[in-house]
Tab-separated table of C-alpha atoms in Angstrom:
chain	number	residue	atom	x	y	z
A	26	UNK	CA	105.679	102.308	105.034
A	27	UNK	CA	103.469	103.380	108.085
A	28	UNK	CA	100.172	102.312	106.901
A	29	UNK	CA	98.542	98.875	107.279
A	30	UNK	CA	97.723	96.914	104.600
A	31	UNK	CA	93.975	96.037	104.714
A	32	UNK	CA	93.531	93.780	101.549
A	33	UNK	CA	95.497	92.587	98.761
A	34	UNK	CA	93.950	91.634	95.307
A	35	UNK	CA	94.597	91.180	91.776
A	36	UNK	CA	93.889	93.737	89.336
A	37	UNK	CA	93.297	93.972	85.610
A	38	UNK	CA	94.708	97.012	84.353
A	39	UNK	CA	92.174	98.918	81.582
A	40	UNK	CA	93.604	102.133	81.213
A	41	UNK	CA	96.094	104.642	82.578
A	42	UNK	CA	95.063	108.060	83.685
A	43	UNK	CA	98.405	109.716	84.351
A	44	UNK	CA	101.923	108.178	85.710
A	45	UNK	CA	100.345	107.494	89.206
A	46	UNK	CA	96.637	106.856	88.557
A	47	UNK	CA	95.040	103.907	86.648
A	48	UNK	CA	91.464	102.174	86.144
A	49	UNK	CA	91.308	98.660	86.671
A	50	UNK	CA	88.793	95.829	87.456
A	51	UNK	CA	89.867	94.548	90.809
A	52	UNK	CA	89.143	91.150	91.580
A	53	UNK	CA	87.930	90.694	95.329
A	54	UNK	CA	87.622	87.020	95.018
A	55	UNK	CA	84.345	84.478	94.910
A	56	UNK	CA	83.844	86.181	91.408
A	57	UNK	CA	83.190	89.655	92.611
A	58	UNK	CA	84.857	92.719	91.155
A	59	UNK	CA	85.277	96.430	91.504
A	60	UNK	CA	84.749	97.229	87.927
A	61	UNK	CA	86.175	100.531	86.307
A	62	UNK	CA	87.789	101.638	89.517
A	63	UNK	CA	90.584	104.343	89.697
A	64	UNK	CA	93.822	103.196	91.749
A	65	UNK	CA	96.116	105.976	92.958
A	66	UNK	CA	99.560	104.703	93.127
A	67	UNK	CA	100.949	105.289	96.954
A	68	UNK	CA	104.566	106.758	97.593
A	69	UNK	CA	104.779	108.396	94.402
A	70	UNK	CA	103.635	111.634	92.826
A	71	UNK	CA	104.111	111.841	88.788
A	72	UNK	CA	104.243	115.085	86.989
A	73	UNK	CA	100.777	116.282	85.664
A	74	UNK	CA	99.756	114.412	82.530
A	75	UNK	CA	99.354	117.697	80.497
A	76	UNK	CA	103.235	118.563	81.035
A	77	UNK	CA	105.938	116.870	78.455
A	78	UNK	CA	107.195	114.922	81.546
A	79	UNK	CA	103.861	113.834	82.724
A	80	UNK	CA	103.191	112.182	78.990
A	81	UNK	CA	106.463	110.132	79.507
A	82	UNK	CA	105.420	109.253	82.925
A	83	UNK	CA	101.869	108.077	81.594
A	84	UNK	CA	103.677	106.193	78.819
A	85	UNK	CA	106.038	104.451	81.382
A	86	UNK	CA	103.098	103.670	83.550
A	87	UNK	CA	101.000	102.107	80.572
A	88	UNK	CA	103.840	100.072	79.460
A	89	UNK	CA	104.475	98.725	82.917
A	90	UNK	CA	100.924	97.594	83.219
A	91	UNK	CA	100.390	96.212	79.588
A	92	UNK	CA	103.313	94.039	79.655
A	93	UNK	CA	102.932	92.790	83.429
A	94	UNK	CA	102.111	89.072	84.165
A	95	UNK	CA	100.533	90.088	87.539
A	96	UNK	CA	99.287	93.282	89.203
A	97	UNK	CA	98.483	93.174	92.813
A	98	UNK	CA	97.106	96.136	94.710
A	99	UNK	CA	97.525	96.181	98.409
A	100	UNK	CA	94.669	98.330	99.707
A	101	UNK	CA	94.651	100.536	102.948
A	102	UNK	CA	91.845	101.925	105.145
A	103	UNK	CA	90.569	104.765	103.058
A	104	UNK	CA	90.095	106.041	99.748
A	105	UNK	CA	91.317	109.518	98.941
A	106	UNK	CA	88.988	112.642	98.445
A	107	UNK	CA	88.491	111.673	94.562
A	108	UNK	CA	87.247	108.417	95.412
A	109	UNK	CA	90.157	106.708	94.118
A	110	UNK	CA	91.815	103.473	95.878
A	111	UNK	CA	94.848	104.118	97.601
A	112	UNK	CA	97.218	101.148	97.052
A	113	UNK	CA	100.836	99.902	96.918
A	114	UNK	CA	100.667	98.722	93.515
A	115	UNK	CA	102.976	95.709	92.871
A	116	UNK	CA	103.863	94.738	88.939
A	117	UNK	CA	105.586	91.499	88.513
A	118	UNK	CA	106.466	91.555	92.363
A	119	UNK	CA	108.049	95.236	92.226
A	120	UNK	CA	106.408	98.161	93.562
A	121	UNK	CA	105.302	100.465	90.828
A	122	UNK	CA	106.089	103.485	92.912
A	123	UNK	CA	109.578	102.559	93.195
A	124	UNK	CA	109.901	101.710	89.068
A	125	UNK	CA	108.599	105.326	88.783
A	126	UNK	CA	110.910	106.910	91.207
A	127	UNK	CA	113.984	105.113	90.053
A	128	UNK	CA	113.147	105.880	86.488
A	129	UNK	CA	112.917	109.650	87.003
A	130	UNK	CA	109.163	109.570	86.285
A	131	UNK	CA	108.064	110.735	89.745
A	132	UNK	CA	109.222	111.749	93.363
A	133	UNK	CA	108.623	109.764	96.484
A	134	UNK	CA	105.400	111.071	98.232
A	135	UNK	CA	103.333	110.225	101.523
A	136	UNK	CA	100.689	112.587	101.242
A	137	UNK	CA	96.913	111.064	101.006
A	138	UNK	CA	96.249	113.007	97.843
A	139	UNK	CA	98.004	115.518	95.500
């Protein structure tokens, strides 16, 4: 979708911040991990977590990440202004952004940050 993927890593979900942001341990390989790192899901913008829609979007993302067998983050060149990893997130082979949009928990979004 326009930007070039630089790296692809497996991730272990720790907690969800809101529908389009979660915290994970990212496996860089060779026993090296980014620990407790915020990941911003690219291509989607979910409602803010303090709204009724945001609570539902957060619960949807939690359910998808908790029950997944595989989480892969495809990291791009930069982080956002909040220091979050910007990444396409694959959950069991499907883009999390597509799942959020198709289930009504987010809108397509191509900006760097909200």
